[in-house]
mmCIF file with all atom_site columns, C-alpha atoms in Angstrom:
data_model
loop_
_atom_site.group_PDB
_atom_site.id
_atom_site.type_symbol
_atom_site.label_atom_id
_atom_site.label_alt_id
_atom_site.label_comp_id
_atom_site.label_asym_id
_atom_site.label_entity_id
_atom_site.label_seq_id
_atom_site.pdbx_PDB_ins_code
_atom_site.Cartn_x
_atom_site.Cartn_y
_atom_site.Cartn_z
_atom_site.occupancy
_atom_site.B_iso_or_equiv
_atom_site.pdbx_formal_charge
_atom_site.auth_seq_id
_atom_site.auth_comp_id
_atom_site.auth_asym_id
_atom_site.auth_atom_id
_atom_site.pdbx_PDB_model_num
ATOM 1   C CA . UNK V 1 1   ? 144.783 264.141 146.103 1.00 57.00 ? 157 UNK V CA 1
ATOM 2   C CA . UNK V 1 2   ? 145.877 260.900 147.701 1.00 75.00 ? 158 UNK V CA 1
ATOM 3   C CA . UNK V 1 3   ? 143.672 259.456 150.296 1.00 88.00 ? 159 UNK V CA 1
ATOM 4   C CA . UNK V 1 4   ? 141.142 261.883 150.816 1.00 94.00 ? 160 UNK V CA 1
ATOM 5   C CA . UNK V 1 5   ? 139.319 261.878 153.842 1.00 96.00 ? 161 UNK V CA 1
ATOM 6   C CA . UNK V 1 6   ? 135.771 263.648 154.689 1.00 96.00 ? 162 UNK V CA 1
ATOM 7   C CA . UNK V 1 7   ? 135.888 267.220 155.375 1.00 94.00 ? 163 UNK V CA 1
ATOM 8   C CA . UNK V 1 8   ? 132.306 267.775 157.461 1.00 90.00 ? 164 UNK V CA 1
ATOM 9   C CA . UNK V 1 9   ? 132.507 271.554 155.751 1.00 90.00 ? 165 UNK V CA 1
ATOM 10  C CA . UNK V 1 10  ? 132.130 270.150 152.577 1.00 95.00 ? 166 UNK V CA 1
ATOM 11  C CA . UNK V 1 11  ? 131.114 266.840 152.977 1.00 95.00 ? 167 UNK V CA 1
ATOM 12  C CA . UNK V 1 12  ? 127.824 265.088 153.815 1.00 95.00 ? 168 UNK V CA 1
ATOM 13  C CA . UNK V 1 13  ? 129.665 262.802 156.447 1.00 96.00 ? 169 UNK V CA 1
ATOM 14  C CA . UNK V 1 14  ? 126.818 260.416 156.726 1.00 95.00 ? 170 UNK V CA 1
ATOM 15  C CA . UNK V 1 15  ? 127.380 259.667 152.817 1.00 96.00 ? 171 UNK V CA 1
ATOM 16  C CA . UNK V 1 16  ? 131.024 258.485 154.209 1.00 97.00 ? 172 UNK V CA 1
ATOM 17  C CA . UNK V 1 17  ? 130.091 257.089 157.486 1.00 97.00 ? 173 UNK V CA 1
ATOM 18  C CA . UNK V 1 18  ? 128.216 256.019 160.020 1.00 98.00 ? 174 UNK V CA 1
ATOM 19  C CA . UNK V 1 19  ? 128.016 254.952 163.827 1.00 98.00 ? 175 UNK V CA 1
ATOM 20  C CA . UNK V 1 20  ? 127.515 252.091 165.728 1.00 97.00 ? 176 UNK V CA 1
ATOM 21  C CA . UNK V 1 21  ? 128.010 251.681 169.176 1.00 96.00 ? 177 UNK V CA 1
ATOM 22  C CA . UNK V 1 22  ? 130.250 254.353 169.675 1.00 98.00 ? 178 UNK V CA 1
ATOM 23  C CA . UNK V 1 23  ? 132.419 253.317 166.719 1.00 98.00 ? 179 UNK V CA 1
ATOM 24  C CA . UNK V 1 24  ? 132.455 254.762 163.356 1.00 98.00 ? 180 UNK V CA 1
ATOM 25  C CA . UNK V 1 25  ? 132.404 252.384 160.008 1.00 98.00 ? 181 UNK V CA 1
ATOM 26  C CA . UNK V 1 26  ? 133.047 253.497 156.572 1.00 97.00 ? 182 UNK V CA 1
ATOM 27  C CA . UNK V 1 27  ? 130.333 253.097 154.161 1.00 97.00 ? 183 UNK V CA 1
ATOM 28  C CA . UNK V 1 28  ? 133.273 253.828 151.291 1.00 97.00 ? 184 UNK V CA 1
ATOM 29  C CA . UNK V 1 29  ? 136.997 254.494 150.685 1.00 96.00 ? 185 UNK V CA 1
ATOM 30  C CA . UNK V 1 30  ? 136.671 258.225 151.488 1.00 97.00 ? 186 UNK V CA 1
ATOM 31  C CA . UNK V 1 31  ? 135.052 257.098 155.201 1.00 97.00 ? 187 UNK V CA 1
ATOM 32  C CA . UNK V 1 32  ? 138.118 254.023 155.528 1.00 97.00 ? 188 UNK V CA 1
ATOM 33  C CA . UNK V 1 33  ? 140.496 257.065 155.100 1.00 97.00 ? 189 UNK V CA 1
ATOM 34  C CA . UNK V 1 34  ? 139.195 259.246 157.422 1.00 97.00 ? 190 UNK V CA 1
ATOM 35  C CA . UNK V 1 35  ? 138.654 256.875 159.667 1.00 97.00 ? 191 UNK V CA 1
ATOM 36  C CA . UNK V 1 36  ? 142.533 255.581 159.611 1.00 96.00 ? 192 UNK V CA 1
ATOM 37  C CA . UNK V 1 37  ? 143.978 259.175 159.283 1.00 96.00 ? 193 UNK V CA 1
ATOM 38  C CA . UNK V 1 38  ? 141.950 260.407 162.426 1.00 96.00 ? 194 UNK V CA 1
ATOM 39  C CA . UNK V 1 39  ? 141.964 257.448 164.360 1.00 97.00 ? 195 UNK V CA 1
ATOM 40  C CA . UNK V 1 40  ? 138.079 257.764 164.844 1.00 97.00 ? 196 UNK V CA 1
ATOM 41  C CA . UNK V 1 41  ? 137.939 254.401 166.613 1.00 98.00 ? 197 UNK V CA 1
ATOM 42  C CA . UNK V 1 42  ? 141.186 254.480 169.125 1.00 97.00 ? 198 UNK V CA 1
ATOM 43  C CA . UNK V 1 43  ? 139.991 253.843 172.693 1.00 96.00 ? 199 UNK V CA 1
ATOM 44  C CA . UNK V 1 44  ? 141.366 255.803 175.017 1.00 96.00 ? 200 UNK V CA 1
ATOM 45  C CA . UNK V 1 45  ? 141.123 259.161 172.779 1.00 96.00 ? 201 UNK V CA 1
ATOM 46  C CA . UNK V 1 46  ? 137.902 258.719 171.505 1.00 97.00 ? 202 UNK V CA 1
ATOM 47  C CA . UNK V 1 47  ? 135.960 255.647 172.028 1.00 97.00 ? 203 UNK V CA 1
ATOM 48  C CA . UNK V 1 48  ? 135.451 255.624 175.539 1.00 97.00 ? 204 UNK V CA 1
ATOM 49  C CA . UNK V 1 49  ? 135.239 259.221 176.147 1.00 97.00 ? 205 UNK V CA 1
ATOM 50  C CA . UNK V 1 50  ? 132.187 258.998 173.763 1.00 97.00 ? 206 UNK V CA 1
ATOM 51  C CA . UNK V 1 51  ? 130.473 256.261 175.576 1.00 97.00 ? 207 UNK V CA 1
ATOM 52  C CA . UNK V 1 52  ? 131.015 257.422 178.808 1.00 98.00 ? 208 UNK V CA 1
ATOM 53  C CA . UNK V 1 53  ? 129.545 260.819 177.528 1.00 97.00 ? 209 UNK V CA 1
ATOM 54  C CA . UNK V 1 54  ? 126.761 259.108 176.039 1.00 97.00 ? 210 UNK V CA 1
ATOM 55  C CA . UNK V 1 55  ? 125.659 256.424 178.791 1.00 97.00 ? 211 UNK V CA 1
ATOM 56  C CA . UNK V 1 56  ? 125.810 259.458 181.699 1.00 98.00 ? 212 UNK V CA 1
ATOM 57  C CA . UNK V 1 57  ? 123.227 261.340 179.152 1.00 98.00 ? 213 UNK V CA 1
ATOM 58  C CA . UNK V 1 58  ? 120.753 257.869 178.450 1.00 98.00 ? 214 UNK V CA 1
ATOM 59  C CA . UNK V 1 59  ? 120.633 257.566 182.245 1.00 98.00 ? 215 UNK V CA 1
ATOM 60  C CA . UNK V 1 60  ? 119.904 260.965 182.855 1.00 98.00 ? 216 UNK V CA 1
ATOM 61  C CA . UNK V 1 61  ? 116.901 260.388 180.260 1.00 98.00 ? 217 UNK V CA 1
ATOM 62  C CA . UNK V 1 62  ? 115.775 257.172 181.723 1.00 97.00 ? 218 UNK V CA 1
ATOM 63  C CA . UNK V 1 63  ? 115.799 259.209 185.065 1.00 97.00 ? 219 UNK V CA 1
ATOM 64  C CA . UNK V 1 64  ? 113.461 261.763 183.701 1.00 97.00 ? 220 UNK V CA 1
ATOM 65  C CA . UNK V 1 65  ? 111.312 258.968 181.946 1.00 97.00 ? 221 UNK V CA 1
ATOM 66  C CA . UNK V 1 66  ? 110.825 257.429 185.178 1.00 96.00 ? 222 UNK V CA 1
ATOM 67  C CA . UNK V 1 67  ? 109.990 260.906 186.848 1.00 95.00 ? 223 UNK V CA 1
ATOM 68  C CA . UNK V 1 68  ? 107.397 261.369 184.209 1.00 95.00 ? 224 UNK V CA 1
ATOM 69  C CA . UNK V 1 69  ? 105.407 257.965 185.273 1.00 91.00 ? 225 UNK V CA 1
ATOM 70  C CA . UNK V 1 70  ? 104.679 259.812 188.494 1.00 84.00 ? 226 UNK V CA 1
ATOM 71  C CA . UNK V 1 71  ? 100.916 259.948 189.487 1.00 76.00 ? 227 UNK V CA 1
ATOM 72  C CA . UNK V 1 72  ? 100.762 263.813 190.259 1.00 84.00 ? 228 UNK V CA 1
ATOM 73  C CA . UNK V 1 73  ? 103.495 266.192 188.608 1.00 89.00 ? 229 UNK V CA 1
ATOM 74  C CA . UNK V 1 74  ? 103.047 269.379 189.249 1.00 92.00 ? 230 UNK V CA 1
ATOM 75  C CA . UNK V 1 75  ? 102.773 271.853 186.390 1.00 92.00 ? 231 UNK V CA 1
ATOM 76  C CA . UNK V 1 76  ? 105.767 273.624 188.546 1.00 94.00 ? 232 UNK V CA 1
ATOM 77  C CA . UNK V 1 77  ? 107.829 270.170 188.587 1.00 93.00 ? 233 UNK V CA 1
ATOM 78  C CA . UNK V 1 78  ? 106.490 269.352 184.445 1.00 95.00 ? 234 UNK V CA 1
ATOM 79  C CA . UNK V 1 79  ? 107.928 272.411 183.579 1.00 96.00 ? 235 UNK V CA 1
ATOM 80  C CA . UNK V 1 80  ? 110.944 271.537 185.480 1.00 96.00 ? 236 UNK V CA 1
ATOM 81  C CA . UNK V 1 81  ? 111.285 268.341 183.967 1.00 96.00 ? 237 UNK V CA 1
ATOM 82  C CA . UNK V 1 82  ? 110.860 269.474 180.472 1.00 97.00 ? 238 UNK V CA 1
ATOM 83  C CA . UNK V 1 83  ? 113.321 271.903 180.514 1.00 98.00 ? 239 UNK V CA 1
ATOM 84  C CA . UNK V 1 84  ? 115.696 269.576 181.549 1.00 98.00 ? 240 UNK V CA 1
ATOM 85  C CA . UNK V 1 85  ? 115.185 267.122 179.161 1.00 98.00 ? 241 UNK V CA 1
ATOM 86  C CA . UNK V 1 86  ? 115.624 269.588 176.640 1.00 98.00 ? 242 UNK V CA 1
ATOM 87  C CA . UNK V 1 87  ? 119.223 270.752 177.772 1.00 98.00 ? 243 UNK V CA 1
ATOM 88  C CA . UNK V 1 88  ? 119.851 267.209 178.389 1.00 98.00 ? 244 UNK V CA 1
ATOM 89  C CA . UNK V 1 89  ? 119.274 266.838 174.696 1.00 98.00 ? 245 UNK V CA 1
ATOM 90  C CA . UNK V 1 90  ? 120.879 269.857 173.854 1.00 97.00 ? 246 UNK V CA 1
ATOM 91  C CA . UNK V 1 91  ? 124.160 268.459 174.950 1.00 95.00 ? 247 UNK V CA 1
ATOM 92  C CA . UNK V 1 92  ? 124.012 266.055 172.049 1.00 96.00 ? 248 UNK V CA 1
ATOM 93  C CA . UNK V 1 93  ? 123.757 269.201 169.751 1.00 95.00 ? 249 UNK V CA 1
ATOM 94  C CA . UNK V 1 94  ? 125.758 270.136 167.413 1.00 94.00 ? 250 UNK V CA 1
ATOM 95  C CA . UNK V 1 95  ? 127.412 272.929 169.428 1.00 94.00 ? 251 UNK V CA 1
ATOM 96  C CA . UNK V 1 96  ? 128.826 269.948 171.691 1.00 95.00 ? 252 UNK V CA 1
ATOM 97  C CA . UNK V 1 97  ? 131.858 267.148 171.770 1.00 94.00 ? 253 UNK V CA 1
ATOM 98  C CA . UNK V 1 98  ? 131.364 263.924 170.191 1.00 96.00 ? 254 UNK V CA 1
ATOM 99  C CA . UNK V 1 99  ? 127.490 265.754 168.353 1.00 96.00 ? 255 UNK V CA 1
ATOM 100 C CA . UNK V 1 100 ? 127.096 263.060 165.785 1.00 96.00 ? 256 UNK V CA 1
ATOM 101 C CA . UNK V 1 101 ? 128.169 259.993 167.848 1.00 97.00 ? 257 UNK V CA 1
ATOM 102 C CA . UNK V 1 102 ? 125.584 261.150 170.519 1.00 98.00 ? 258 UNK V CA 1
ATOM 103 C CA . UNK V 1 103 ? 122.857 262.090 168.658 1.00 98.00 ? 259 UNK V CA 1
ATOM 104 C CA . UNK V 1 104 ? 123.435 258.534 166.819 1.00 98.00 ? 260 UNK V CA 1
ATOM 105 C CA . UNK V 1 105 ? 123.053 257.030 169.919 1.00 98.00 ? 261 UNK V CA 1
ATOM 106 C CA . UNK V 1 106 ? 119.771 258.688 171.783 1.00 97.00 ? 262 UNK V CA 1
ATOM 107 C CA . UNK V 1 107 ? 117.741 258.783 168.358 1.00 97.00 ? 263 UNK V CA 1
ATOM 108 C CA . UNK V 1 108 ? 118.688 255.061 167.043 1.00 97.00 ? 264 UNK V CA 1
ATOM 109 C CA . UNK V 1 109 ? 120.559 252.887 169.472 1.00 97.00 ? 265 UNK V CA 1
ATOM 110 C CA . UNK V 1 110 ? 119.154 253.751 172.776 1.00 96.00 ? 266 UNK V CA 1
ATOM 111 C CA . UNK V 1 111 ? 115.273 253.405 173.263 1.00 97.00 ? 267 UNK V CA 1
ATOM 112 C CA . UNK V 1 112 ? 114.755 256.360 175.608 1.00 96.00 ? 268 UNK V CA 1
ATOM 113 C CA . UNK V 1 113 ? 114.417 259.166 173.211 1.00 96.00 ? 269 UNK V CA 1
ATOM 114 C CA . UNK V 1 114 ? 111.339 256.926 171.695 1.00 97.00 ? 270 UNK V CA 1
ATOM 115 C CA . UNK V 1 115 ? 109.818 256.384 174.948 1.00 97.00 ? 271 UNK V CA 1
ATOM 116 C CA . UNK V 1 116 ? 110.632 260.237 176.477 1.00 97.00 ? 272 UNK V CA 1
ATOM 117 C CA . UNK V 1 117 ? 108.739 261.438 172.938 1.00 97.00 ? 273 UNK V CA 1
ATOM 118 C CA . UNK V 1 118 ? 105.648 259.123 173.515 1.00 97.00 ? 274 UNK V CA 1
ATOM 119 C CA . UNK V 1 119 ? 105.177 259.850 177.264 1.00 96.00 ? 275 UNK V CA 1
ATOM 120 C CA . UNK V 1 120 ? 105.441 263.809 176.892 1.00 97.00 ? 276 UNK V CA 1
ATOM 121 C CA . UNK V 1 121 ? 103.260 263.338 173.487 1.00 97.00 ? 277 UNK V CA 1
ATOM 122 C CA . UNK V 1 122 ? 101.057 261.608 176.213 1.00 95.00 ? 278 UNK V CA 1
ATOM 123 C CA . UNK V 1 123 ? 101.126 264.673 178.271 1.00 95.00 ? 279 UNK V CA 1
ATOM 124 C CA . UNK V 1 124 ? 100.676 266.655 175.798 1.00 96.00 ? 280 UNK V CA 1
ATOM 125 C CA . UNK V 1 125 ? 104.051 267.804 177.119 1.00 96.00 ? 281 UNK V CA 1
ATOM 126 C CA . UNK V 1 126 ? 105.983 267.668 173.274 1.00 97.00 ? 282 UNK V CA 1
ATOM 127 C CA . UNK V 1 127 ? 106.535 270.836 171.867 1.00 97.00 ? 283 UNK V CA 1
ATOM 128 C CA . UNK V 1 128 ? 107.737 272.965 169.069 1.00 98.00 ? 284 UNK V CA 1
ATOM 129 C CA . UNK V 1 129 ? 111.401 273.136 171.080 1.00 98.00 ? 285 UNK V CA 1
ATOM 130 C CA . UNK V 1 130 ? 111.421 269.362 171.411 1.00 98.00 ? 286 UNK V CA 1
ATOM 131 C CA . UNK V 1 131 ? 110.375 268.719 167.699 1.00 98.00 ? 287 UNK V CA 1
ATOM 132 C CA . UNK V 1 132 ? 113.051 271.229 166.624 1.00 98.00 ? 288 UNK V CA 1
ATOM 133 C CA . UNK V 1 133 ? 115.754 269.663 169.048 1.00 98.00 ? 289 UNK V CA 1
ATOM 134 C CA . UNK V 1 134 ? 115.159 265.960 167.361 1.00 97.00 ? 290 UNK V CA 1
ATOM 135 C CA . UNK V 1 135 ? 115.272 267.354 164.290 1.00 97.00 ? 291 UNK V CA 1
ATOM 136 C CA . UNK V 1 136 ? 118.611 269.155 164.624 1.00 97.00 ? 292 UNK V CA 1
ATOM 137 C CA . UNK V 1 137 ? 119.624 265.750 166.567 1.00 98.00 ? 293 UNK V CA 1
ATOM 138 C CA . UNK V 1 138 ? 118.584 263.614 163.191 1.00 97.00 ? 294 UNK V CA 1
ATOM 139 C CA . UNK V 1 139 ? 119.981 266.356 161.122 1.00 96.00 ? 295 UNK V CA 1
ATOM 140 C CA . UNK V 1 140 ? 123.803 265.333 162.641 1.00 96.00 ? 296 UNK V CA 1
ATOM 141 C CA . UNK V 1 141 ? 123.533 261.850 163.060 1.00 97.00 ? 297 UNK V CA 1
ATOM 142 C CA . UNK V 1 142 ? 124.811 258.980 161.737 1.00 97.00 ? 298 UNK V CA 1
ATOM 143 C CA . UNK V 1 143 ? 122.952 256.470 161.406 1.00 96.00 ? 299 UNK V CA 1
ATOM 144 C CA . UNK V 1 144 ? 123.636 252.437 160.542 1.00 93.00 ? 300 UNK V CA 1
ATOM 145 C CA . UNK V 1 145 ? 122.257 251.740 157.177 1.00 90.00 ? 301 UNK V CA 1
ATOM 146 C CA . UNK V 1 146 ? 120.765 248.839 158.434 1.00 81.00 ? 302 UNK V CA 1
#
């Protein structure tokens, strides 16, 4: 087969590829071609869209970080908070556009996810759902290797 390129049903794509800012990079010939033959990294298609995706959800986080600091939440508006932060997060699921790009972004390239864990850990706010949702999150992403 000439020029293969990653197929994410059989392929480990992070053993091809990986993210940075928005932008995938091979890590090997398999990742160039895919890269090339999908035009990962055009603009208009695919570069912006993801960033625009993925900014709107970072300031949605840093909004909820910054609703956490709050003196007195209210169990009513915790619970409320929590549960959005979790769909928030869900949108950078694997059920969603542009998963692995996203995910790349809120676990390793954006400092909120860090900060959002601490604060509800802090609160003993961090639960089972949350643990499960960053570990579906790492489980897609793409990390730089260095």
């Amino acid at each position: 087969m000439a020029d293969p390129i990653v197929n994410p049903l059989a392929d480990q794509p992070r053993d091809f590829l990986y993210v940075k800012a928005f932008r995938f990079y091979m890590k090997n010939e398999k990742g160039q071609n895919t890269i090339r033959a999908l035009a990962l990294n055009d603009r208009d298609h695919f570069v912006n869209p993801r960033s625009e995706i993925g900014f709107r959800i970072v300031e949605t986080l840093e909004e909820y970080l910054e609703a956490l600091q709050e003196e007195e939440l209210t169990p009513r508006r915790m619970k409320s908070l929590v549960n959005r932060i979790k769909s928030t997060l869900s949108e950078c699921g694997p059920k969603h556009i542009y998963s692995a790009v996203l995910s790349t972004h809120i676990l390793y390239e954006s400092p909120v996810m860090r900060k959002l864990e601490e604060r509800l850990q802090a609160l003993d706010q961090w639960d089972e759902e949350l643990e499960a949702i960053r570990r579906e999150l790492e489980s897609i992403a793409l990390p730089s290797p260095d």
